[in-house]
Amino acid sequence: MTTPTILLVEDEDSFVEALTVGLNREGFRVEVAQDGATALQRFHEVKPDVILLDLMLPRISGIDVCREIRKTSSVPIIMVTAKSAEIDMVVGLEVGADDYITKPYRIRELVARLRALLRRAAMDGSGTAGPAAGARSLVVGDVALDSDEHLVTVAGDTVNMPLKEFELLHLLLSNVGRVLPRELLIDRVWGADYVGDTKTLDVHIKRIRAKIEPDPARPERIVTIRGLGYKYERPAPSMRA
Ligand code: CA
């Protein structure tokens, strides 16, 4: 891979310095923005390969920065929180980050996650079928997914689906009626070397449900198989339009 560019969005000088040195050493080109407004500006100028986005920022919060970027781009985003409790809060807001990391973290862990995200993004971009290979276009009941257009529709209405949610839904739809173990889903979507919290899987499932389930509180499409994983249910024969 050529030198990937990371947009580092972080307001604390000590973090910026340490991360710049550490990430340079790991072969990343580092662009820095120290507030949310600058982050959006730099994003358009630099066109980074990946973004490390602090949650608490001056001027525009990391949440709003993420939302704004997601309107036009599926660039991989890792959201940085100060407390692990904040992950649930951020995830609940469905801002569309691909991964989450809590301060303090080891640079080695961060780099592993950055590389996993970049690898997945490169696979998608080149059109090479990843390990989650399935059809390029899938229709199950009134949910339709098209990999070439990166498009998901529910009963004909387009729903916004960031990269990881899209990959996860693709994998589930490719295996309708089959239980997919948690470990398999994490491996396929985040990479076998994923070192993050397994909660990440659940929060992505929750976000997908919010978009495709008639009643997300009582999921009937993506069902939880306790102690095992998730299953996309076969649709009931043409009851729903
Ligand atoms: Ca901060």
Coordinates of N, CA and C and ligand atoms in Angstrom, one line a residue:
M1 N 0.8 -1.2 0.0 CA 0.0 0.0 0.0 C 0.9 1.2 0.0
T2 N 0.5 2.2 -0.8 CA 1.3 3.5 -0.8 C 1.0 4.2 0.6
T3 N 1.7 5.2 0.9 CA 1.6 5.9 2.2 C 0.2 6.4 2.4
P4 N -0.5 5.8 3.4 CA -1.9 6.3 3.6 C -1.9 7.6 4.4
T5 N -2.8 8.4 4.0 CA -3.0 9.7 4.7 C -4.0 9.6 5.8
I6 N -3.7 10.0 7.0 CA -4.7 10.0 8.1 C -5.0 11.4 8.5
L7 N -6.2 11.8 8.6 CA -6.6 13.1 9.2 C -6.8 12.9 10.7
L8 N -5.9 13.5 11.4 CA -5.9 13.4 12.9 C -6.7 14.6 13.4
V9 N -7.9 14.3 14.0 CA -8.7 15.4 14.5 C -8.6 15.3 16.0
E10 N -7.9 16.2 16.6 CA -7.6 16.1 18.1 C -7.1 17.5 18.6
D11 N -7.8 17.9 19.7 CA -7.5 19.3 20.1 C -6.4 19.4 21.2
E12 N -6.0 18.2 21.8 CA -5.0 18.3 22.8 C -3.6 18.2 22.2
D13 N -2.8 19.2 22.5 CA -1.4 19.3 21.9 C -0.6 18.0 22.1
S14 N -0.7 17.6 23.4 CA 0.2 16.4 23.8 C -0.1 15.2 23.0
F15 N -1.5 15.0 22.7 CA -1.9 13.8 21.9 C -1.4 14.0 20.5
V16 N -1.6 15.2 20.0 CA -1.3 15.5 18.6 C 0.2 15.2 18.4
E17 N 1.1 15.6 19.3 CA 2.5 15.4 19.1 C 2.9 14.0 19.1
A18 N 2.4 13.3 20.2 CA 2.7 11.9 20.3 C 2.2 11.0 19.2
L19 N 0.9 11.3 18.7 CA 0.3 10.5 17.6 C 1.0 10.8 16.3
T20 N 1.4 12.1 16.1 CA 2.1 12.4 14.8 C 3.4 11.6 14.7
V21 N 4.2 11.7 15.8 CA 5.4 10.9 15.8 C 5.2 9.4 15.6
G22 N 4.3 8.9 16.4 CA 4.0 7.4 16.3 C 3.5 7.0 15.0
L23 N 2.5 7.8 14.4 CA 1.9 7.4 13.2 C 2.9 7.6 12.0
N24 N 3.7 8.6 12.0 CA 4.7 8.8 11.0 C 5.7 7.5 11.0
R25 N 6.0 7.1 12.2 CA 6.9 6.0 12.3 C 6.3 4.7 11.7
E26 N 5.0 4.6 11.8 CA 4.3 3.5 11.3 C 3.9 3.6 9.8
G27 N 4.4 4.7 9.2 CA 4.2 4.8 7.7 C 3.0 5.6 7.3
F28 N 2.4 6.3 8.2 CA 1.3 7.2 7.8 C 1.7 8.6 7.5
R29 N 1.1 9.2 6.6 CA 1.2 10.7 6.4 C 0.1 11.3 7.3
V30 N 0.5 12.2 8.2 CA -0.4 12.7 9.2 C -0.8 14.2 8.9
E31 N -2.1 14.4 8.7 CA -2.6 15.8 8.6 C -3.4 16.1 9.9
V32 N -3.2 17.2 10.5 CA -3.9 17.5 11.8 C -4.9 18.6 11.7
A33 N -6.0 18.4 12.4 CA -7.0 19.5 12.6 C -7.3 19.5 14.1
Q34 N -7.3 20.7 14.7 CA -7.5 20.8 16.1 C -8.8 21.3 16.6
D35 N -9.7 21.5 15.6 CA -11.1 21.8 16.0 C -12.0 21.2 14.9
G36 N -13.3 21.2 15.2 CA -14.3 20.5 14.2 C -14.4 21.2 12.9
A37 N -14.4 22.6 12.9 CA -14.6 23.3 11.7 C -13.4 23.1 10.8
T38 N -12.2 23.2 11.4 CA -10.9 22.9 10.6 C -10.9 21.5 10.0
A39 N -11.5 20.5 10.8 CA -11.5 19.1 10.4 C -12.3 19.0 9.1
L40 N -13.4 19.7 9.0 CA -14.2 19.6 7.8 C -13.5 20.2 6.6
Q41 N -12.9 21.3 6.9 CA -12.1 22.0 5.8 C -11.0 21.1 5.3
R42 N -10.2 20.6 6.3 CA -9.1 19.8 5.9 C -9.5 18.5 5.2
F43 N -10.6 18.0 5.6 CA -11.1 16.7 5.0 C -11.3 16.9 3.5
H44 N -11.9 18.1 3.1 CA -12.1 18.3 1.7 C -10.8 18.6 1.0
E45 N -9.9 19.3 1.6 CA -8.6 19.6 1.0 C -7.7 18.4 0.8
V46 N -7.6 17.6 1.9 CA -6.6 16.5 2.0 C -7.1 15.2 1.4
K47 N -8.4 15.0 1.4 CA -9.0 13.7 1.0 C -8.3 12.5 1.7
P48 N -8.4 12.4 3.0 CA -7.6 11.4 3.7 C -8.1 10.0 3.4
D49 N -7.3 9.0 3.7 CA -7.7 7.6 3.5 C -8.4 7.1 4.7
V50 N -8.2 7.7 5.9 CA -8.8 7.3 7.1 C -8.8 8.5 8.1
I51 N -9.8 8.6 9.0 CA -9.9 9.7 9.9 C -9.9 9.2 11.3
L52 N -9.1 9.8 12.2 CA -9.2 9.5 13.6 C -9.8 10.7 14.2
L53 N -11.0 10.6 14.8 CA -11.8 11.7 15.2 C -12.1 11.7 16.7
D54 N -11.6 12.7 17.4 CA -11.9 12.9 18.8 C -13.3 13.3 19.0
L55 N -14.0 12.8 20.0 CA -15.4 13.1 20.2 C -15.6 14.6 20.7
M56 N -14.8 14.9 21.7 CA -14.9 16.3 22.3 C -13.9 17.2 21.6
L57 N -14.5 18.2 20.9 CA -13.7 19.1 20.1 C -14.3 20.5 20.3
P58 N -13.4 21.5 20.2 CA -14.0 22.9 20.1 C -14.7 23.2 18.9
R59 N -15.7 24.1 18.9 CA -16.5 24.6 17.8 C -17.5 23.6 17.2
I60 N -17.1 22.6 16.6 CA -18.0 21.6 16.1 C -17.6 20.2 16.7
S61 N -18.5 19.5 17.4 CA -18.2 18.3 18.0 C -17.8 17.2 17.0
G62 N -17.1 16.1 17.5 CA -16.8 15.0 16.7 C -18.0 14.4 16.1
I63 N -19.1 14.4 16.8 CA -20.4 13.8 16.4 C -20.9 14.5 15.1
D64 N -20.9 15.8 15.2 CA -21.4 16.6 14.0 C -20.4 16.5 12.9
V65 N -19.1 16.5 13.2 CA -18.1 16.3 12.1 C -18.4 15.0 11.4
C66 N -18.6 13.9 12.1 CA -18.8 12.6 11.5 C -20.0 12.6 10.7
R67 N -21.1 13.2 11.2 CA -22.4 13.2 10.5 C -22.2 14.0 9.1
E68 N -21.5 15.1 9.2 CA -21.3 16.0 8.1 C -20.5 15.2 7.0
I69 N -19.4 14.5 7.4 CA -18.6 13.8 6.4 C -19.4 12.7 5.8
R70 N -20.2 12.0 6.6 CA -21.0 10.9 6.1 C -22.1 11.3 5.1
K71 N -22.4 12.5 5.0 CA -23.3 13.0 3.9 C -22.8 12.7 2.6
T72 N -21.4 12.8 2.5 CA -20.8 12.7 1.1 C -19.8 11.6 1.0
S73 N -19.4 10.9 2.1 CA -18.2 10.1 2.0 C -18.4 8.8 2.9
S74 N -17.8 7.7 2.5 CA -17.8 6.5 3.3 C -16.4 6.3 3.8
V75 N -15.5 7.3 3.8 CA -14.1 7.2 4.3 C -14.2 6.5 5.7
P76 N -13.2 5.6 6.0 CA -13.2 4.9 7.3 C -13.0 6.0 8.4
I77 N -13.8 5.9 9.5 CA -13.6 6.8 10.6 C -13.6 6.0 11.9
I78 N -12.5 6.3 12.7 CA -12.5 5.8 14.0 C -12.7 6.9 15.0
M79 N -13.8 6.8 15.8 CA -14.1 7.8 16.8 C -13.4 7.5 18.1
V80 N -12.8 8.6 18.7 CA -12.1 8.5 19.9 C -12.9 9.1 21.1
T81 N -13.1 8.2 22.1 CA -13.9 8.7 23.3 C -13.0 8.7 24.5
A82 N -13.4 9.5 25.5 CA -12.6 9.6 26.7 C -13.0 8.6 27.7
K83 N -14.2 8.1 27.6 CA -14.7 7.1 28.5 C -15.4 6.0 27.7
S84 N -15.3 4.7 28.1 CA -16.0 3.7 27.3 C -17.5 3.9 27.4
A85 N -18.0 4.5 28.5 CA -19.5 4.7 28.5 C -19.9 5.6 27.4
E86 N -19.0 6.4 26.9 CA -19.4 7.4 25.8 C -19.7 6.6 24.5
I87 N -19.1 5.4 24.4 CA -19.2 4.7 23.1 C -20.7 4.4 22.9
D88 N -21.4 3.9 24.0 CA -22.8 3.6 23.9 C -23.6 4.8 23.4
M89 N -23.3 6.0 24.1 CA -24.0 7.2 23.8 C -23.8 7.6 22.3
V90 N -22.5 7.5 21.8 CA -22.2 7.9 20.5 C -22.9 7.0 19.5
V91 N -22.8 5.7 19.8 CA -23.4 4.7 18.9 C -24.9 4.8 18.8
G92 N -25.5 5.2 20.0 CA -26.9 5.4 20.0 C -27.4 6.5 19.1
L93 N -26.5 7.4 18.9 CA -26.8 8.6 18.0 C -26.6 8.3 16.5
E94 N -26.1 7.1 16.2 CA -25.9 6.6 14.9 C -25.2 7.6 14.0
V95 N -24.0 8.0 14.4 CA -23.3 9.0 13.6 C -22.5 8.4 12.5
G96 N -22.4 7.1 12.5 CA -21.8 6.4 11.3 C -20.3 6.2 11.3
A97 N -19.7 6.2 12.5 CA -18.3 5.8 12.6 C -18.1 4.3 12.4
D98 N -16.9 3.9 11.9 CA -16.7 2.5 11.6 C -16.2 1.7 12.8
D99 N -15.5 2.5 13.7 CA -14.9 1.8 14.9 C -14.8 2.9 16.0
Y100 N -14.5 2.4 17.2 CA -14.4 3.3 18.3 C -13.2 2.8 19.2
I101 N -12.6 3.8 19.8 CA -11.5 3.5 20.6 C -11.5 4.5 21.8
T102 N -11.2 4.0 23.0 CA -11.3 4.8 24.2 C -9.9 5.2 24.7
K103 N -9.7 6.5 25.1 CA -8.5 7.0 25.6 C -8.4 6.5 27.1
P104 N -7.2 6.1 27.6 CA -6.0 6.0 26.8 C -5.9 4.7 26.0
Y105 N -5.2 4.7 24.9 CA -5.1 3.5 24.1 C -3.6 3.4 23.7
R106 N -3.2 2.2 23.4 CA -1.8 1.9 22.9 C -1.8 2.3 21.4
I107 N -0.7 2.9 20.9 CA -0.6 3.2 19.5 C -0.6 2.0 18.7
R108 N -0.1 0.8 19.2 CA 0.0 -0.4 18.5 C -1.5 -0.9 18.2
E109 N -2.4 -0.7 19.2 CA -3.8 -1.1 19.0 C -4.4 -0.2 17.9
L110 N -4.1 1.1 18.0 CA -4.7 2.0 17.1 C -4.3 1.7 15.7
V111 N -3.0 1.4 15.5 CA -2.4 1.1 14.2 C -3.0 -0.2 13.6
A112 N -3.2 -1.2 14.5 CA -3.8 -2.4 14.0 C -5.2 -2.2 13.5
R113 N -6.0 -1.3 14.2 CA -7.3 -1.0 13.7 C -7.3 -0.2 12.5
L114 N -6.4 0.8 12.4 CA -6.3 1.6 11.2 C -6.0 0.7 9.9
R115 N -5.1 -0.2 10.1 CA -4.7 -1.0 9.0 C -5.9 -1.9 8.6
A116 N -6.6 -2.5 9.6 CA -7.7 -3.4 9.2 C -8.8 -2.6 8.4
L117 N -9.0 -1.3 8.9 CA -10.0 -0.5 8.1 C -9.6 -0.2 6.7
L118 N -8.3 0.1 6.6 CA -7.8 0.5 5.3 C -7.8 -0.7 4.3
R119 N -7.5 -1.9 4.9 CA -7.5 -3.1 4.1 C -8.9 -3.3 3.5
R120 N -9.9 -3.2 4.4 CA -11.2 -3.5 4.0 C -11.7 -2.4 3.0
A121 N -11.3 -1.2 3.2 CA -11.7 -0.1 2.3 C -11.1 -0.4 0.9
A122 N -9.8 -0.8 0.9 CA -9.1 -1.1 -0.4 C -9.8 -2.2 -1.1
M123 N -10.2 -3.2 -0.4 CA -10.9 -4.4 -1.0 C -12.2 -3.9 -1.7
D124 N -13.0 -3.1 -1.0 CA -14.2 -2.6 -1.5 C -14.0 -1.8 -2.7
G125 N -13.0 -0.9 -2.6 CA -12.7 0.1 -3.7 C -12.3 -0.6 -4.9
S126 N -11.5 -1.7 -4.8 CA -11.0 -2.3 -6.0 C -12.0 -3.3 -6.6
G127 N -13.1 -3.5 -5.9 CA -14.2 -4.3 -6.5 C -13.8 -5.8 -6.2
T128 N -12.7 -6.1 -5.6 CA -12.3 -7.5 -5.3 C -13.3 -8.0 -4.2
A129 N -13.8 -9.2 -4.5 CA -14.7 -9.8 -3.5 C -13.9 -10.1 -2.2
G130 N -14.3 -9.6 -1.1 CA -13.7 -9.8 0.2 C -14.0 -11.2 0.7
P131 N -13.6 -11.5 1.9 CA -14.0 -12.9 2.4 C -15.5 -13.0 2.6
A132 N -16.2 -11.8 2.7 CA -17.6 -11.8 2.9 C -18.3 -12.0 1.5
A133 N -17.6 -12.5 0.6 CA -18.2 -12.6 -0.8 C -19.6 -13.1 -0.9
G134 N -20.4 -12.4 -1.6 CA -21.7 -12.8 -1.9 C -22.1 -12.2 -3.2
A135 N -23.3 -12.2 -3.6 CA -23.7 -11.6 -4.9 C -23.5 -10.1 -4.8
R136 N -23.3 -9.4 -5.9 CA -23.2 -8.0 -5.9 C -24.5 -7.3 -5.6
S137 N -25.6 -8.0 -5.9 CA -26.9 -7.4 -5.6 C -27.8 -8.4 -5.0
L138 N -28.5 -8.1 -3.9 CA -29.3 -9.0 -3.2 C -30.6 -8.4 -2.9
V139 N -31.6 -9.3 -3.0 CA -33.0 -8.8 -2.6 C -33.6 -9.9 -1.7
V140 N -34.0 -9.4 -0.4 CA -34.6 -10.4 0.5 C -35.8 -9.6 1.0
G141 N -37.0 -10.2 0.7 CA -38.2 -9.4 1.1 C -38.2 -8.1 0.4
D142 N -38.4 -7.0 1.2 CA -38.4 -5.7 0.6 C -37.1 -4.9 0.9
V143 N -36.1 -5.7 1.3 CA -34.8 -5.1 1.5 C -33.9 -5.5 0.3
A144 N -33.3 -4.5 -0.3 CA -32.5 -4.7 -1.5 C -31.1 -4.0 -1.3
L145 N -30.1 -4.7 -1.7 CA -28.7 -4.2 -1.5 C -28.0 -4.3 -2.8
D146 N -27.3 -3.2 -3.2 CA -26.5 -3.3 -4.4 C -25.1 -2.8 -4.1
S147 N -24.1 -3.7 -4.3 CA -22.7 -3.4 -3.9 C -22.1 -2.4 -4.9
D148 N -22.4 -2.5 -6.2 CA -21.8 -1.7 -7.2 C -22.2 -0.2 -6.9
E149 N -23.4 0.0 -6.5 CA -23.9 1.4 -6.3 C -23.8 1.8 -4.8
H150 N -23.3 0.8 -4.0 CA -23.3 1.0 -2.5 C -24.7 1.6 -2.1
L151 N -25.7 0.8 -2.4 CA -27.1 1.3 -2.2 C -27.9 0.2 -1.5
V152 N -28.6 0.7 -0.4 CA -29.6 -0.2 0.3 C -31.0 0.5 0.2
T153 N -32.0 -0.3 -0.2 CA -33.3 0.3 -0.1 C -34.2 -0.6 0.7
V154 N -35.2 0.0 1.4 CA -36.2 -0.8 2.1 C -37.5 -0.3 1.6
A155 N -38.3 -1.3 1.1 CA -39.5 -1.0 0.4 C -39.4 0.2 -0.6
G156 N -38.3 0.2 -1.3 CA -38.0 1.2 -2.3 C -37.4 2.5 -1.8
D157 N -37.4 2.7 -0.5 CA -36.8 3.9 0.0 C -35.3 3.7 0.3
T158 N -34.4 4.6 -0.2 CA -33.0 4.5 0.1 C -32.7 4.8 1.5
V159 N -31.9 3.9 2.2 CA -31.4 4.2 3.5 C -29.9 4.4 3.5
N160 N -29.4 5.3 4.3 CA -28.0 5.6 4.4 C -27.2 4.6 5.2
M161 N -26.2 3.9 4.6 CA -25.5 2.8 5.2 C -24.0 3.0 5.1
P162 N -23.4 3.4 6.2 CA -21.9 3.5 6.2 C -21.3 2.2 5.9
L163 N -20.0 2.2 5.5 CA -19.3 1.0 5.1 C -19.4 -0.2 5.9
K164 N -19.2 -0.2 7.2 CA -19.2 -1.4 8.0 C -20.7 -1.9 8.2
E165 N -21.6 -1.1 8.3 CA -23.0 -1.5 8.3 C -23.4 -2.2 7.0
F166 N -22.9 -1.6 5.9 CA -23.2 -2.2 4.6 C -22.6 -3.6 4.5
E167 N -21.4 -3.7 4.9 CA -20.7 -5.0 4.8 C -21.4 -6.1 5.6
L168 N -21.8 -5.6 6.8 CA -22.4 -6.6 7.8 C -23.8 -7.0 7.2
L169 N -24.6 -6.1 6.7 CA -25.9 -6.4 6.1 C -25.7 -7.3 4.9
H170 N -24.6 -7.0 4.1 CA -24.4 -7.8 2.9 C -24.1 -9.3 3.3
L171 N -23.3 -9.4 4.3 CA -23.0 -10.8 4.8 C -24.2 -11.5 5.3
L172 N -25.1 -10.8 6.1 CA -26.3 -11.4 6.6 C -27.3 -11.8 5.5
L173 N -27.4 -10.9 4.5 CA -28.3 -11.1 3.4 C -27.8 -12.2 2.5
S174 N -26.5 -12.4 2.4 CA -25.9 -13.5 1.6 C -26.1 -14.8 2.3
N175 N -26.5 -14.8 3.5 CA -26.7 -16.1 4.3 C -28.0 -16.2 5.0
V176 N -29.1 -15.8 4.2 CA -30.4 -15.8 4.8 C -30.8 -17.1 5.4
G177 N -31.3 -17.1 6.6 CA -31.8 -18.3 7.3 C -30.7 -19.1 8.0
R178 N -29.4 -18.6 7.9 CA -28.3 -19.3 8.5 C -27.8 -18.5 9.7
V179 N -27.5 -19.1 10.8 CA -26.9 -18.4 12.0 C -25.5 -18.1 11.7
L180 N -25.1 -16.9 11.8 CA -23.7 -16.5 11.7 C -23.1 -16.1 13.0
P181 N -22.1 -16.9 13.5 CA -21.5 -16.7 14.8 C -20.9 -15.3 14.9
R182 N -20.9 -14.8 16.1 CA -20.3 -13.5 16.3 C -18.9 -13.4 15.8
E183 N -18.1 -14.4 16.1 CA -16.6 -14.3 15.8 C -16.5 -14.3 14.2
L184 N -17.3 -15.0 13.6 CA -17.3 -15.0 12.1 C -17.6 -13.6 11.5
L185 N -18.7 -13.0 12.1 CA -19.1 -11.7 11.6 C -17.9 -10.7 11.9
I186 N -17.3 -10.7 13.0 CA -16.3 -9.8 13.4 C -15.1 -10.0 12.5
D187 N -14.7 -11.3 12.3 CA -13.6 -11.6 11.4 C -13.8 -11.1 10.0
R188 N -15.0 -11.3 9.5 CA -15.2 -11.0 8.1 C -15.4 -9.5 7.9
V189 N -15.9 -8.8 8.8 CA -16.2 -7.4 8.6 C -15.1 -6.5 9.1
W190 N -14.5 -6.9 10.3 CA -13.4 -6.0 10.8 C -12.0 -6.6 10.7
G191 N -12.0 -7.8 10.2 CA -10.6 -8.4 10.0 C -10.3 -9.4 11.1
A192 N -9.5 -10.4 10.8 CA -9.2 -11.5 11.8 C -8.3 -10.9 12.9
D193 N -7.6 -9.8 12.6 CA -6.7 -9.3 13.6 C -7.4 -8.2 14.4
Y194 N -8.7 -8.1 14.4 CA -9.5 -7.1 15.1 C -9.3 -7.2 16.6
V195 N -8.9 -6.1 17.2 CA -8.6 -6.2 18.6 C -9.5 -5.3 19.5
G196 N -10.6 -4.8 18.8 CA -11.5 -3.9 19.6 C -12.5 -4.6 20.4
D197 N -13.4 -3.8 20.9 CA -14.5 -4.3 21.8 C -15.5 -5.1 20.9
T198 N -15.9 -6.2 21.4 CA -16.9 -7.0 20.6 C -18.3 -6.3 20.6
K199 N -18.4 -5.3 21.5 CA -19.6 -4.5 21.5 C -19.8 -3.8 20.2
T200 N -18.7 -3.5 19.5 CA -18.8 -2.9 18.2 C -19.8 -3.6 17.2
L201 N -19.7 -4.9 17.3 CA -20.6 -5.7 16.4 C -22.1 -5.4 16.8
D202 N -22.4 -5.5 18.1 CA -23.8 -5.3 18.5 C -24.3 -3.9 18.2
V203 N -23.4 -2.9 18.3 CA -23.9 -1.6 18.0 C -24.1 -1.4 16.5
H204 N -23.4 -2.0 15.7 CA -23.6 -1.9 14.2 C -24.9 -2.6 13.9
I205 N -25.2 -3.8 14.5 CA -26.4 -4.5 14.3 C -27.6 -3.6 14.7
K206 N -27.4 -2.9 15.8 CA -28.5 -2.1 16.3 C -28.8 -1.0 15.3
R207 N -27.7 -0.4 14.7 CA -27.9 0.7 13.8 C -28.6 0.2 12.5
I208 N -28.2 -1.0 12.1 CA -28.9 -1.6 10.9 C -30.3 -1.9 11.1
R209 N -30.6 -2.4 12.3 CA -32.0 -2.7 12.7 C -32.8 -1.4 12.6
A210 N -32.3 -0.3 13.2 CA -33.0 0.9 13.2 C -33.4 1.4 11.8
K211 N -32.6 0.9 10.8 CA -32.9 1.3 9.4 C -33.8 0.4 8.6
I212 N -33.7 -0.9 9.0 CA -34.5 -1.9 8.1 C -35.6 -2.6 8.8
E213 N -35.7 -2.5 10.2 CA -36.7 -3.2 10.8 C -38.0 -2.4 10.9
P214 N -39.2 -3.0 10.7 CA -40.4 -2.3 10.9 C -40.5 -1.8 12.4
D215 N -40.1 -2.6 13.3 CA -40.1 -2.2 14.7 C -38.7 -2.6 15.3
P216 N -37.8 -1.7 15.3 CA -36.4 -2.1 15.8 C -36.3 -2.7 17.2
A217 N -37.3 -2.3 18.0 CA -37.3 -2.9 19.4 C -37.7 -4.3 19.4
R218 N -38.4 -4.8 18.3 CA -38.8 -6.2 18.2 C -38.3 -6.7 16.8
P219 N -37.0 -6.9 16.7 CA -36.5 -7.3 15.4 C -37.0 -8.6 14.9
E220 N -37.5 -8.6 13.6 CA -37.9 -9.9 13.0 C -37.1 -10.2 11.8
R221 N -36.2 -9.3 11.4 CA -35.4 -9.6 10.2 C -34.0 -10.1 10.7
I222 N -33.3 -9.2 11.4 CA -32.0 -9.7 12.0 C -32.3 -10.1 13.4
V223 N -32.3 -11.4 13.6 CA -32.7 -11.9 15.0 C -31.4 -12.3 15.7
T224 N -31.4 -12.1 17.0 CA -30.3 -12.5 17.9 C -30.5 -14.0 18.3
I225 N -29.4 -14.7 18.0 CA -29.4 -16.1 18.5 C -28.5 -16.1 19.7
R226 N -29.1 -16.2 20.9 CA -28.4 -16.0 22.1 C -27.2 -17.0 22.3
G227 N -26.1 -16.4 22.7 CA -24.9 -17.2 22.9 C -24.2 -17.6 21.6
L228 N -24.8 -17.2 20.5 CA -24.2 -17.6 19.2 C -23.8 -16.4 18.3
G229 N -24.9 -15.8 17.8 CA -24.7 -14.7 16.9 C -26.0 -14.2 16.3
Y230 N -26.0 -13.9 15.0 CA -27.2 -13.3 14.4 C -27.6 -14.1 13.2
K231 N -28.9 -14.0 12.9 CA -29.4 -14.6 11.7 C -30.4 -13.7 11.0
Y232 N -30.3 -13.6 9.7 CA -31.3 -12.9 8.9 C -32.4 -13.9 8.5
E233 N -33.6 -13.6 9.0 CA -34.7 -14.5 8.8 C -35.2 -14.5 7.4
R234 N -35.6 -15.7 6.9 CA -36.3 -15.8 5.6 C -37.5 -15.0 5.7
P235 N -37.9 -14.2 4.7 CA -39.1 -13.4 4.8 C -40.3 -14.3 4.7
A236 N -41.4 -14.0 5.4 CA -42.6 -14.7 5.2 C -43.1 -14.6 3.8
P237 N -43.7 -15.6 3.2 CA -44.0 -15.5 1.8 C -45.0 -14.4 1.5
S238 N -44.5 -13.4 0.8 CA -45.3 -12.3 0.2 C -46.5 -11.8 1.0
M239 N -46.3 -11.6 2.3 CA -47.4 -11.0 3.1 C -47.2 -9.5 3.1
R240 N -45.9 -9.1 3.1 CA -45.7 -7.6 3.2 C -45.4 -7.1 1.8
A241 N -46.0 -6.0 1.5 CA -45.8 -5.4 0.1 C -44.3 -5.0 -0.1
Ligands
CA1 CA -10.7 16.5 23.0

